Amino acid sequence: MKNYLKSILLLFIIFIMYNCSSNGDDEKPPVTEKATATITASQVSVLEPSTDGEFVVKLSKSVASATELSLTFGGTAKNGEDYKTIANTIVVPAKATSVKIPIEILTDKIVEGDESIEITLASSKNADVIIGSPAKAVLTITDAIVDIELTPANVRTYMVNKNATDETVALFYNMKMLAKTSFMVGQHDALLSFYKNNAGDSDIKKTTGFDPGMSGGDFMFITDDPNTGQEDNWWYAQEKLIKQAAVNAYDKGMVNMFCWHMREPFEGKTFYTSEMTDTQKKNAFKSILVGGANHEYYKNKLKKIAQVTKSLKGADGKLIPIIFRPFHEFDGDWFWWGKSFCTPAEYVQNWRFTVEYLRDELGVTNMLFAFSPDASFTSEADYLARYPGDAYVDVLGYDDYGNFDNKGDAGANNANAKLQIISKLAKQRAKIAGLTETGYFVTPGKNNPISGLYSNYFYSAMTKNNVELSFMTFWGNGGDTYCTPTPSMSDASDFIQFARKEKVALLNKLPKMYKMP
């Protein structure tokens, strides 16, 4: 009996201890859920100028003490430059659940395209608050669409070289004004290269009775390594021919535009990647950048271009203005400066160096600078992907052969869509716009003429949807192939019909391009 009572007592003690233990657990304070901090933008985008924006920081619930949150900034817009300076911390007051970060847009006169402001919540100094999601918010600054009104008084403001010669300034202004009523028609090597090598008048003059408004040239032979500058040298002979053609064009009242098929800098033999080694393709462009193995070599080529440009004088004794179009069709891979062989930053870096070296170091004052990708772009963002900035470009253009190669109305409409993009950008940025290089290569018996190519497809591409374009340039004729027909060709009548259309300007319809009105 005694043992039985002891067992009962032991069980009772265990029961009491268990209940006491359970009651103790129930009395522990509950775990408190922490507040989370998030950030959002009140609107997706704002306009420069005219509208500001804001970000909002929110806590999931209020807390007893103030919460200091640290911020980091990203995006293409700069804190304190594109918008009023924002501190790198923000405080949510005690017992509050939100606070606003006002964004005051700082207005400038530069059209920069869309810029982004990114603010990220980096950390919290309040132990009761953690960073939640979303921790980053983005706001876009969009330039308001304002067409710049160019006048003789303000034209230098919008040019790359504010110290350009009076004739160069007049050329810029007159080309810009021409776009309001018509577009100039040009041809590469108009006064040097002819179908069937039939020299004399330009092929366009042979067919229409009037020279084109623009003549194209190339610094290729001029800057080639074998050019010794000696009278018995073939390359130097080409240099003299090219220079004389530019003088003749100026004296006629035509406009000169020079491209540059620069040879790769290792052997100086080609500009086509199909003829280069993989090592050459990979390193050619990088080697001409500042600090690169061929940078001095590149500078010497620019010195030659400057020397030739500064030597061009017309019968009036004035320096002849030229449009310089370097490193064109960079969105393709057929040239060693193409998109696969340099980054956008490297392309921009070299473009800016080129402009600054020619303008500031070598003192070239009779040059406008033209930016011209090929036809791969489909939007403003595509077009501007490697754009070096308004301070480094006078002419917005692009090259297009594919849309006129038996593509009919669809091709013309596609070309017009691209021309709408550059026309709009040129209005907003006070730049000249044009179709910098185009054509369809006719070799009778192989590639035959296209019915209505000039009077229908080219003309509609250059005029539909109220585009404002200053010029278009056909590639040159030569040998058995032409881009503009001579009188005996079956498509000569189509070209004549094109030349007589209201908005087409050959030389006879141009104003005095080198005189300010």
Coordinates of C-alpha atoms in Angstrom, one line a residue:
M1 CA 0.0 0.0 0.0
K2 CA 2.9 2.4 0.9
N3 CA 4.5 1.8 -2.5
Y4 CA 1.2 2.4 -4.3
L5 CA 0.8 5.8 -2.5
K6 CA 4.4 6.7 -3.4
S7 CA 3.6 6.0 -7.1
I8 CA 0.4 8.1 -7.0
L9 CA 2.4 11.0 -5.4
L10 CA 5.1 10.8 -8.1
L11 CA 2.6 10.9 -10.9
F12 CA 0.9 13.9 -9.3
I13 CA 4.2 15.8 -9.1
I14 CA 5.0 15.0 -12.7
F15 CA 1.5 16.2 -13.8
I16 CA 2.0 19.5 -11.9
M17 CA 5.5 20.1 -13.4
Y18 CA 4.2 19.4 -16.9
N19 CA 1.3 21.9 -16.5
C20 CA 3.6 24.6 -15.1
S21 CA 6.0 24.1 -18.0
S22 CA 3.2 24.4 -20.6
N23 CA 1.8 27.5 -18.9
G24 CA 5.3 29.1 -19.0
D25 CA 5.5 28.6 -22.8
D26 CA 2.2 30.2 -23.3
E27 CA 3.3 33.3 -21.5
K28 CA 6.3 34.0 -23.9
P29 CA 5.9 37.3 -25.9
P30 CA 4.7 36.6 -29.5
V31 CA 7.3 37.1 -32.4
T32 CA 6.7 40.6 -34.0
E33 CA 6.7 40.8 -37.8
K34 CA 9.0 43.5 -39.1
A35 CA 7.9 46.2 -41.5
T36 CA 9.1 46.1 -45.1
A37 CA 10.1 49.2 -47.1
T38 CA 9.4 49.5 -50.8
I39 CA 9.8 52.2 -53.5
T40 CA 7.7 53.0 -56.5
A41 CA 7.5 55.9 -59.1
S42 CA 4.3 57.9 -59.1
Q43 CA 4.4 58.0 -62.9
V44 CA 6.3 56.2 -65.6
S45 CA 7.7 59.2 -67.3
V46 CA 8.1 63.0 -67.2
L47 CA 8.8 65.7 -69.8
E48 CA 11.8 68.0 -70.0
P49 CA 10.8 70.8 -69.8
S50 CA 7.4 71.2 -68.1
T51 CA 6.7 68.3 -65.7
D52 CA 8.4 67.0 -62.6
G53 CA 8.0 63.6 -60.9
E54 CA 8.3 61.8 -57.6
F55 CA 9.2 58.5 -56.0
V56 CA 7.2 57.1 -53.0
V57 CA 8.8 55.1 -50.2
K58 CA 6.3 53.0 -48.3
L59 CA 6.4 50.9 -45.1
S60 CA 4.1 47.9 -44.8
K61 CA 3.1 49.2 -41.4
S62 CA 4.1 52.0 -39.1
V63 CA 6.8 51.6 -36.5
A64 CA 7.5 53.4 -33.3
S65 CA 10.7 55.1 -34.2
A66 CA 11.9 57.0 -37.3
T67 CA 13.4 54.9 -40.1
E68 CA 16.4 56.1 -42.0
L69 CA 16.9 54.4 -45.4
S70 CA 20.0 54.7 -47.6
L71 CA 19.5 55.2 -51.4
T72 CA 21.7 54.4 -54.4
F73 CA 21.2 56.0 -57.8
G74 CA 21.4 54.6 -61.3
G75 CA 20.1 55.1 -64.8
T76 CA 21.4 57.4 -67.5
A77 CA 20.3 60.6 -65.9
K78 CA 22.7 62.2 -63.5
N79 CA 21.8 63.2 -60.0
G80 CA 22.4 67.0 -59.7
E81 CA 22.8 67.5 -63.4
D82 CA 19.6 66.2 -65.1
Y83 CA 17.5 66.6 -61.9
K84 CA 17.9 68.5 -58.7
T85 CA 20.3 66.8 -56.2
I86 CA 18.7 64.2 -54.0
A87 CA 20.4 63.1 -50.8
N88 CA 21.5 59.5 -50.4
T89 CA 19.3 58.9 -47.4
I90 CA 15.6 59.4 -46.7
V91 CA 13.8 59.3 -43.4
V92 CA 10.3 57.9 -42.8
P93 CA 9.0 59.6 -39.6
A94 CA 8.0 57.6 -36.6
K95 CA 4.5 56.1 -36.9
A96 CA 4.3 57.2 -40.6
T97 CA 4.0 54.7 -43.4
S98 CA 5.2 56.7 -46.4
V99 CA 7.4 59.6 -47.6
K100 CA 7.8 61.2 -51.0
I101 CA 11.0 61.9 -52.9
P102 CA 10.3 64.8 -55.3
I103 CA 12.1 64.8 -58.6
E104 CA 12.7 68.3 -60.0
I105 CA 13.8 68.1 -63.6
L106 CA 16.6 70.5 -64.6
T107 CA 16.0 71.9 -68.1
D108 CA 18.8 72.3 -70.6
K109 CA 18.8 73.1 -74.3
I110 CA 20.2 69.7 -75.4
V111 CA 18.0 67.1 -76.9
E112 CA 19.3 63.9 -75.3
G113 CA 16.6 61.3 -75.9
D114 CA 15.1 59.3 -73.2
E115 CA 17.0 59.3 -69.9
S116 CA 16.3 57.1 -66.9
I117 CA 16.4 57.8 -63.1
E118 CA 16.8 54.7 -61.0
I119 CA 16.6 54.8 -57.2
T120 CA 17.2 51.7 -55.1
L121 CA 16.6 51.2 -51.4
A122 CA 20.0 49.9 -50.2
S123 CA 19.6 49.4 -46.5
S124 CA 17.7 50.3 -43.3
K125 CA 19.1 51.6 -40.1
N126 CA 16.0 50.6 -38.2
A127 CA 16.1 47.1 -36.8
D128 CA 12.3 46.9 -37.1
V129 CA 12.3 47.6 -40.9
I130 CA 13.7 45.5 -43.7
I131 CA 14.0 46.2 -47.4
G132 CA 11.2 44.5 -49.4
S133 CA 10.2 44.3 -53.0
P134 CA 10.2 46.3 -55.2
A135 CA 13.4 47.8 -53.8
K136 CA 14.1 49.7 -57.1
A137 CA 12.0 52.1 -59.1
V138 CA 12.6 53.8 -62.5
L139 CA 11.4 57.1 -63.9
T140 CA 12.0 58.1 -67.5
I141 CA 12.8 61.7 -68.6
T142 CA 11.6 62.4 -72.1
D143 CA 12.5 65.5 -74.1
A144 CA 9.4 67.4 -75.1
I145 CA 9.1 67.5 -78.9
V146 CA 10.1 71.1 -79.8
D147 CA 11.2 71.8 -83.3
I148 CA 14.1 74.3 -83.2
E149 CA 13.6 77.4 -85.4
L150 CA 16.9 78.0 -87.2
T151 CA 17.8 81.6 -88.1
P152 CA 20.9 83.3 -89.7
A153 CA 21.5 84.8 -86.2
N154 CA 21.5 81.5 -84.2
V155 CA 22.7 79.0 -86.8
R156 CA 26.3 78.8 -85.4
T157 CA 24.8 77.7 -82.0
Y158 CA 23.7 74.4 -83.5
M159 CA 26.9 73.6 -85.5
V160 CA 29.7 71.4 -84.4
N161 CA 32.3 74.1 -85.2
K162 CA 31.2 77.5 -83.9
N163 CA 34.2 79.0 -85.6
A164 CA 33.4 77.6 -89.1
T165 CA 33.9 79.8 -92.1
D166 CA 31.0 82.0 -93.2
E167 CA 30.6 79.8 -96.3
T168 CA 30.4 76.7 -94.2
V169 CA 27.8 78.3 -92.0
A170 CA 25.8 79.4 -95.0
L171 CA 25.9 75.9 -96.4
F172 CA 24.5 74.5 -93.1
Y173 CA 21.7 77.0 -93.0
N174 CA 20.8 76.7 -96.7
M175 CA 20.7 72.9 -96.6
K176 CA 18.5 73.1 -93.6
M177 CA 16.1 75.6 -95.2
L178 CA 16.1 73.6 -98.5
A179 CA 14.4 70.7 -96.7
K180 CA 11.3 72.7 -96.2
T181 CA 10.5 72.8 -99.9
S182 CA 12.6 70.3 -101.8
F183 CA 15.6 67.9 -101.6
M184 CA 18.9 68.1 -103.4
V185 CA 19.9 65.1 -105.6
G186 CA 23.6 64.2 -105.7
Q187 CA 25.8 61.5 -107.0
H188 CA 29.1 60.0 -105.7
D189 CA 32.0 60.9 -108.0
A190 CA 29.6 62.9 -110.2
L191 CA 32.4 64.7 -112.0
L192 CA 34.9 61.9 -112.0
S193 CA 33.2 58.6 -112.8
F194 CA 30.9 57.8 -115.7
Y195 CA 29.0 54.9 -117.3
K196 CA 31.1 53.2 -120.0
N197 CA 33.9 55.6 -118.8
N198 CA 32.3 58.2 -121.1
A199 CA 33.9 61.3 -119.5
G200 CA 32.8 64.9 -119.9
D201 CA 29.6 66.2 -118.3
S202 CA 28.2 64.4 -115.3
D203 CA 26.0 61.5 -116.3
I204 CA 23.0 63.2 -114.6
K205 CA 23.6 66.3 -116.8
K206 CA 23.9 64.1 -119.9
T207 CA 20.4 62.8 -119.2
T208 CA 18.6 65.8 -117.7
G209 CA 20.6 68.8 -118.9
F210 CA 21.6 69.8 -115.4
D211 CA 24.3 68.7 -113.0
P212 CA 23.3 67.1 -109.6
G213 CA 23.3 69.4 -106.6
M214 CA 25.9 67.3 -104.7
S215 CA 29.1 65.5 -105.7
G216 CA 30.6 62.8 -103.5
G217 CA 34.2 62.1 -102.9
D218 CA 36.4 59.7 -100.9
F219 CA 39.5 60.3 -98.8
M220 CA 40.5 56.6 -99.5
F221 CA 43.2 57.1 -102.1
I222 CA 44.3 60.4 -100.5
T223 CA 45.1 58.7 -97.2
D224 CA 46.3 55.4 -98.5
D225 CA 49.8 54.3 -97.4
P226 CA 51.2 54.2 -100.9
N227 CA 50.4 57.9 -101.6
T228 CA 53.9 59.4 -101.6
G229 CA 52.9 62.8 -102.7
Q230 CA 55.3 62.5 -105.7
E231 CA 54.2 63.4 -109.2
D232 CA 54.9 60.0 -110.6
N233 CA 52.8 58.2 -107.9
W234 CA 49.4 56.8 -109.0
W235 CA 47.8 57.5 -105.6
Y236 CA 48.9 61.1 -105.6
A237 CA 47.5 61.4 -109.1
Q238 CA 44.2 60.3 -107.8
E239 CA 44.4 62.8 -104.9
K240 CA 44.9 65.6 -107.4
L241 CA 41.9 64.4 -109.5
I242 CA 39.7 64.2 -106.4
K243 CA 40.7 67.7 -105.2
Q244 CA 40.1 69.2 -108.6
A245 CA 36.7 67.6 -108.9
A246 CA 35.8 69.1 -105.5
V247 CA 36.9 72.5 -106.7
N248 CA 35.0 72.2 -110.0
A249 CA 31.9 71.2 -108.0
Y250 CA 32.1 74.2 -105.7
D251 CA 32.7 76.6 -108.6
K252 CA 29.5 75.3 -110.2
G253 CA 27.6 75.8 -106.9
M254 CA 27.4 72.2 -106.0
V255 CA 27.9 70.7 -102.5
N256 CA 30.8 68.3 -101.7
M257 CA 30.4 65.3 -99.4
F258 CA 33.4 63.0 -98.6
C259 CA 33.2 59.5 -97.2
W260 CA 36.3 57.6 -96.0
H261 CA 36.9 54.0 -96.9
M262 CA 39.9 53.9 -94.6
R263 CA 42.1 50.8 -94.9
E264 CA 42.7 48.7 -91.9
P265 CA 45.7 50.0 -89.9
F266 CA 47.9 46.9 -89.8
E267 CA 48.7 46.4 -93.5
G268 CA 46.8 49.2 -95.0
K269 CA 45.3 47.0 -97.8
T270 CA 41.5 46.7 -97.3
F271 CA 38.5 48.0 -95.5
Y272 CA 36.4 44.9 -96.0
T273 CA 36.4 42.4 -93.1
S274 CA 36.0 39.6 -95.6
E275 CA 39.6 40.2 -96.6
M276 CA 41.0 40.5 -93.1
T277 CA 42.3 37.9 -90.6
D278 CA 40.4 37.3 -87.4
T279 CA 43.1 39.0 -85.4
Q280 CA 42.9 42.1 -87.6
K281 CA 39.2 42.3 -87.4
K282 CA 39.2 41.9 -83.6
N283 CA 41.9 44.6 -83.0
A284 CA 41.8 47.1 -85.9
F285 CA 39.3 49.6 -84.4
K286 CA 40.6 49.3 -80.8
S287 CA 44.2 49.9 -82.1
I288 CA 43.4 53.4 -83.4
L289 CA 41.8 54.6 -80.1
V290 CA 43.8 56.8 -77.7
G291 CA 46.5 54.7 -76.3
G292 CA 46.2 52.0 -79.0
A293 CA 49.0 50.6 -81.0
N294 CA 47.9 52.5 -84.1
H295 CA 46.7 55.7 -82.6
E296 CA 49.6 57.8 -84.0
Y297 CA 49.1 56.2 -87.3
Y298 CA 45.4 57.2 -87.2
K299 CA 46.4 60.8 -86.2
N300 CA 48.7 61.0 -89.3
K301 CA 45.8 60.0 -91.5
L302 CA 43.7 62.8 -90.0
K303 CA 46.5 65.2 -90.5
K304 CA 46.4 64.3 -94.2
I305 CA 42.6 64.8 -94.4
A306 CA 43.1 68.2 -92.6
Q307 CA 45.9 69.3 -95.0
V308 CA 43.8 68.4 -98.1
T309 CA 40.6 70.0 -96.7
K310 CA 42.4 73.2 -95.8
S311 CA 43.9 73.3 -99.3
L312 CA 40.6 73.3 -101.1
K313 CA 39.9 76.7 -102.5
G314 CA 37.5 77.9 -105.1
A315 CA 37.9 80.4 -107.9
D316 CA 36.6 83.0 -105.4
G317 CA 39.6 82.3 -103.2
K318 CA 37.4 81.0 -100.4
L319 CA 37.9 77.7 -98.5
I320 CA 35.5 75.1 -99.9
P321 CA 33.1 73.6 -97.3
I322 CA 32.8 69.8 -97.3
I323 CA 30.6 67.4 -95.5
F324 CA 32.8 64.7 -94.0
R325 CA 31.1 61.3 -93.5
P326 CA 33.6 58.9 -91.7
F327 CA 33.0 55.4 -90.5
H328 CA 29.7 55.0 -92.2
E329 CA 27.4 51.9 -92.2
F330 CA 28.8 51.0 -88.8
D331 CA 25.8 48.9 -87.9
G332 CA 26.9 46.2 -90.3
D333 CA 29.9 44.0 -90.2
W334 CA 31.4 44.4 -93.6
F335 CA 33.7 47.2 -92.6
W336 CA 36.3 46.9 -89.8
W337 CA 34.6 49.7 -87.8
G338 CA 31.3 47.7 -87.8
K339 CA 29.3 46.8 -84.7
S340 CA 30.9 43.4 -84.0
F341 CA 34.4 45.0 -83.8
C342 CA 33.9 47.9 -81.4
T343 CA 31.5 48.7 -78.6
P344 CA 29.1 51.7 -78.8
A345 CA 31.3 53.5 -76.2
E346 CA 34.5 52.9 -78.4
Y347 CA 32.7 54.1 -81.5
V348 CA 31.6 57.2 -79.8
Q349 CA 35.0 57.8 -78.2
N350 CA 36.7 57.6 -81.6
W351 CA 34.1 59.8 -83.3
R352 CA 34.6 62.5 -80.7
F353 CA 38.3 62.3 -80.9
T354 CA 38.2 62.6 -84.7
V355 CA 36.0 65.7 -84.5
E356 CA 38.0 67.4 -81.8
Y357 CA 41.4 66.6 -83.4
L358 CA 40.4 67.9 -86.8
R359 CA 38.6 71.0 -85.4
D360 CA 40.6 71.9 -82.3
E361 CA 44.1 70.6 -82.9
L362 CA 44.4 70.8 -86.7
G363 CA 42.2 73.9 -87.1
V364 CA 39.8 72.7 -89.8
T365 CA 37.0 75.3 -90.2
N366 CA 35.4 74.2 -93.5
M367 CA 33.9 70.9 -92.5
L368 CA 30.5 69.6 -91.5
F369 CA 30.2 66.1 -89.9
A370 CA 27.7 63.5 -91.1
F371 CA 26.5 60.5 -89.1
S372 CA 25.2 57.6 -91.3
P373 CA 24.5 54.1 -90.3
D374 CA 23.1 51.5 -92.7
A375 CA 19.4 50.6 -92.8
S376 CA 19.2 48.2 -89.9
F377 CA 17.6 50.6 -87.4
T378 CA 13.8 50.5 -86.8
S379 CA 13.4 53.1 -84.0
E380 CA 15.0 56.3 -82.7
A381 CA 16.7 54.3 -80.0
D382 CA 18.3 52.0 -82.6
Y383 CA 19.4 55.0 -84.7
L384 CA 21.0 56.7 -81.7
A385 CA 22.6 53.6 -80.2
R386 CA 26.1 54.8 -81.3
Y387 CA 25.3 58.5 -81.7
P388 CA 28.2 60.6 -80.4
G389 CA 26.0 63.6 -79.4
D390 CA 24.6 66.8 -80.9
A391 CA 27.8 68.6 -80.2
Y392 CA 29.6 66.3 -82.7
V393 CA 27.2 65.9 -85.6
D394 CA 25.9 68.3 -88.2
V395 CA 24.1 65.9 -90.6
L396 CA 21.8 62.9 -89.7
G397 CA 21.7 60.4 -92.5
Y398 CA 21.6 56.8 -93.4
D399 CA 22.6 54.5 -96.3
D400 CA 20.0 52.3 -98.0
Y401 CA 20.3 50.0 -101.0
G402 CA 18.3 47.0 -99.9
N403 CA 14.9 48.8 -99.8
F404 CA 15.2 49.7 -103.5
D405 CA 16.4 46.4 -104.7
N406 CA 13.1 45.1 -106.4
K407 CA 11.2 45.7 -103.1
G408 CA 8.5 47.8 -104.8
D409 CA 6.1 49.9 -102.7
A410 CA 6.9 47.9 -99.5
G411 CA 10.6 48.8 -99.8
A412 CA 9.8 52.5 -100.5
N413 CA 7.5 52.6 -97.5
N414 CA 10.1 50.9 -95.3
A415 CA 12.7 53.5 -96.4
N416 CA 10.3 56.3 -95.8
A417 CA 9.7 55.0 -92.2
K418 CA 13.4 55.3 -91.5
L419 CA 13.6 58.7 -93.2
Q420 CA 10.7 59.8 -90.9
I421 CA 12.9 59.0 -87.9
I422 CA 15.8 61.0 -89.0
S423 CA 13.6 63.9 -90.3
K424 CA 12.0 64.1 -86.8
L425 CA 15.3 64.0 -85.1
A426 CA 16.8 66.6 -87.4
K427 CA 13.9 69.0 -86.6
Q428 CA 14.3 68.6 -82.9
R429 CA 18.1 68.9 -82.9
A430 CA 18.5 71.5 -85.7
K431 CA 20.4 69.1 -87.9
I432 CA 20.5 68.5 -91.6
A433 CA 18.8 65.2 -92.7
G434 CA 19.4 63.2 -95.8
L435 CA 19.6 59.8 -97.5
T436 CA 23.4 59.8 -97.5
E437 CA 24.0 56.9 -99.9
T438 CA 21.6 54.8 -102.1
G439 CA 21.0 53.4 -105.5
Y440 CA 20.2 50.3 -107.5
F441 CA 23.0 48.9 -109.6
V442 CA 22.0 48.3 -113.2
T443 CA 24.3 46.2 -115.4
P444 CA 22.4 45.7 -118.7
G445 CA 22.0 42.0 -119.4
K446 CA 22.5 41.1 -115.7
N447 CA 20.6 43.5 -113.5
N448 CA 18.0 45.2 -115.6
P449 CA 16.2 48.5 -114.8
I450 CA 13.2 48.6 -112.5
S451 CA 10.1 50.2 -113.8
G452 CA 9.3 53.4 -111.9
L453 CA 12.3 53.1 -109.7
Y454 CA 13.1 56.9 -109.7
S455 CA 9.8 58.6 -110.3
N456 CA 7.8 56.3 -108.0
Y457 CA 9.9 54.5 -105.4
F458 CA 12.7 56.9 -104.7
Y459 CA 10.5 59.9 -104.9
S460 CA 7.8 58.5 -102.6
A461 CA 10.4 57.4 -100.0
M462 CA 11.8 61.0 -100.0
T463 CA 8.5 62.8 -99.8
K464 CA 5.7 60.8 -98.1
N465 CA 4.5 61.6 -94.6
N466 CA 5.8 65.2 -94.8
V467 CA 9.5 64.3 -94.2
E468 CA 11.9 67.2 -94.4
L469 CA 15.1 66.0 -96.1
S470 CA 17.9 68.1 -97.6
F471 CA 19.4 65.6 -100.0
M472 CA 19.8 62.1 -101.4
T473 CA 23.0 60.8 -103.0
F474 CA 23.2 58.0 -105.6
W475 CA 26.3 56.0 -105.7
G476 CA 28.5 56.6 -108.7
N477 CA 28.5 55.2 -112.2
G478 CA 31.4 53.3 -113.7
G479 CA 32.4 50.7 -116.2
D480 CA 29.3 48.6 -117.3
T481 CA 27.2 49.6 -114.3
Y482 CA 25.2 52.6 -113.4
C483 CA 23.0 54.0 -110.6
T484 CA 21.7 56.9 -112.7
P485 CA 20.9 56.2 -116.4
T486 CA 22.6 57.9 -119.3
P487 CA 20.4 59.1 -122.2
S488 CA 20.5 55.8 -124.2
M489 CA 19.3 53.6 -121.3
S490 CA 15.7 52.4 -121.2
D491 CA 15.1 54.0 -117.8
A492 CA 16.3 57.4 -118.8
S493 CA 12.8 58.7 -119.2
D494 CA 11.9 57.5 -115.7
F495 CA 14.9 59.5 -114.3
I496 CA 13.9 62.6 -116.3
Q497 CA 10.4 62.3 -114.9
F498 CA 11.9 62.1 -111.4
A499 CA 14.2 65.1 -112.0
R500 CA 11.2 67.2 -113.1
K501 CA 9.1 66.5 -110.0
E502 CA 8.2 69.4 -107.7
K503 CA 10.5 68.5 -104.8
V504 CA 13.5 67.4 -106.7
A505 CA 16.3 69.9 -106.9
L506 CA 19.2 69.4 -109.3
L507 CA 21.8 72.2 -109.5
N508 CA 19.5 74.5 -111.5
K509 CA 17.0 74.7 -108.6
L510 CA 19.4 75.3 -105.8
P511 CA 19.9 78.7 -104.1
K512 CA 23.4 80.1 -103.7
M513 CA 24.4 77.5 -101.2
Y514 CA 27.4 79.4 -99.8
K515 CA 25.7 82.8 -99.3
M516 CA 23.5 83.6 -96.4
P517 CA 20.1 84.9 -97.6

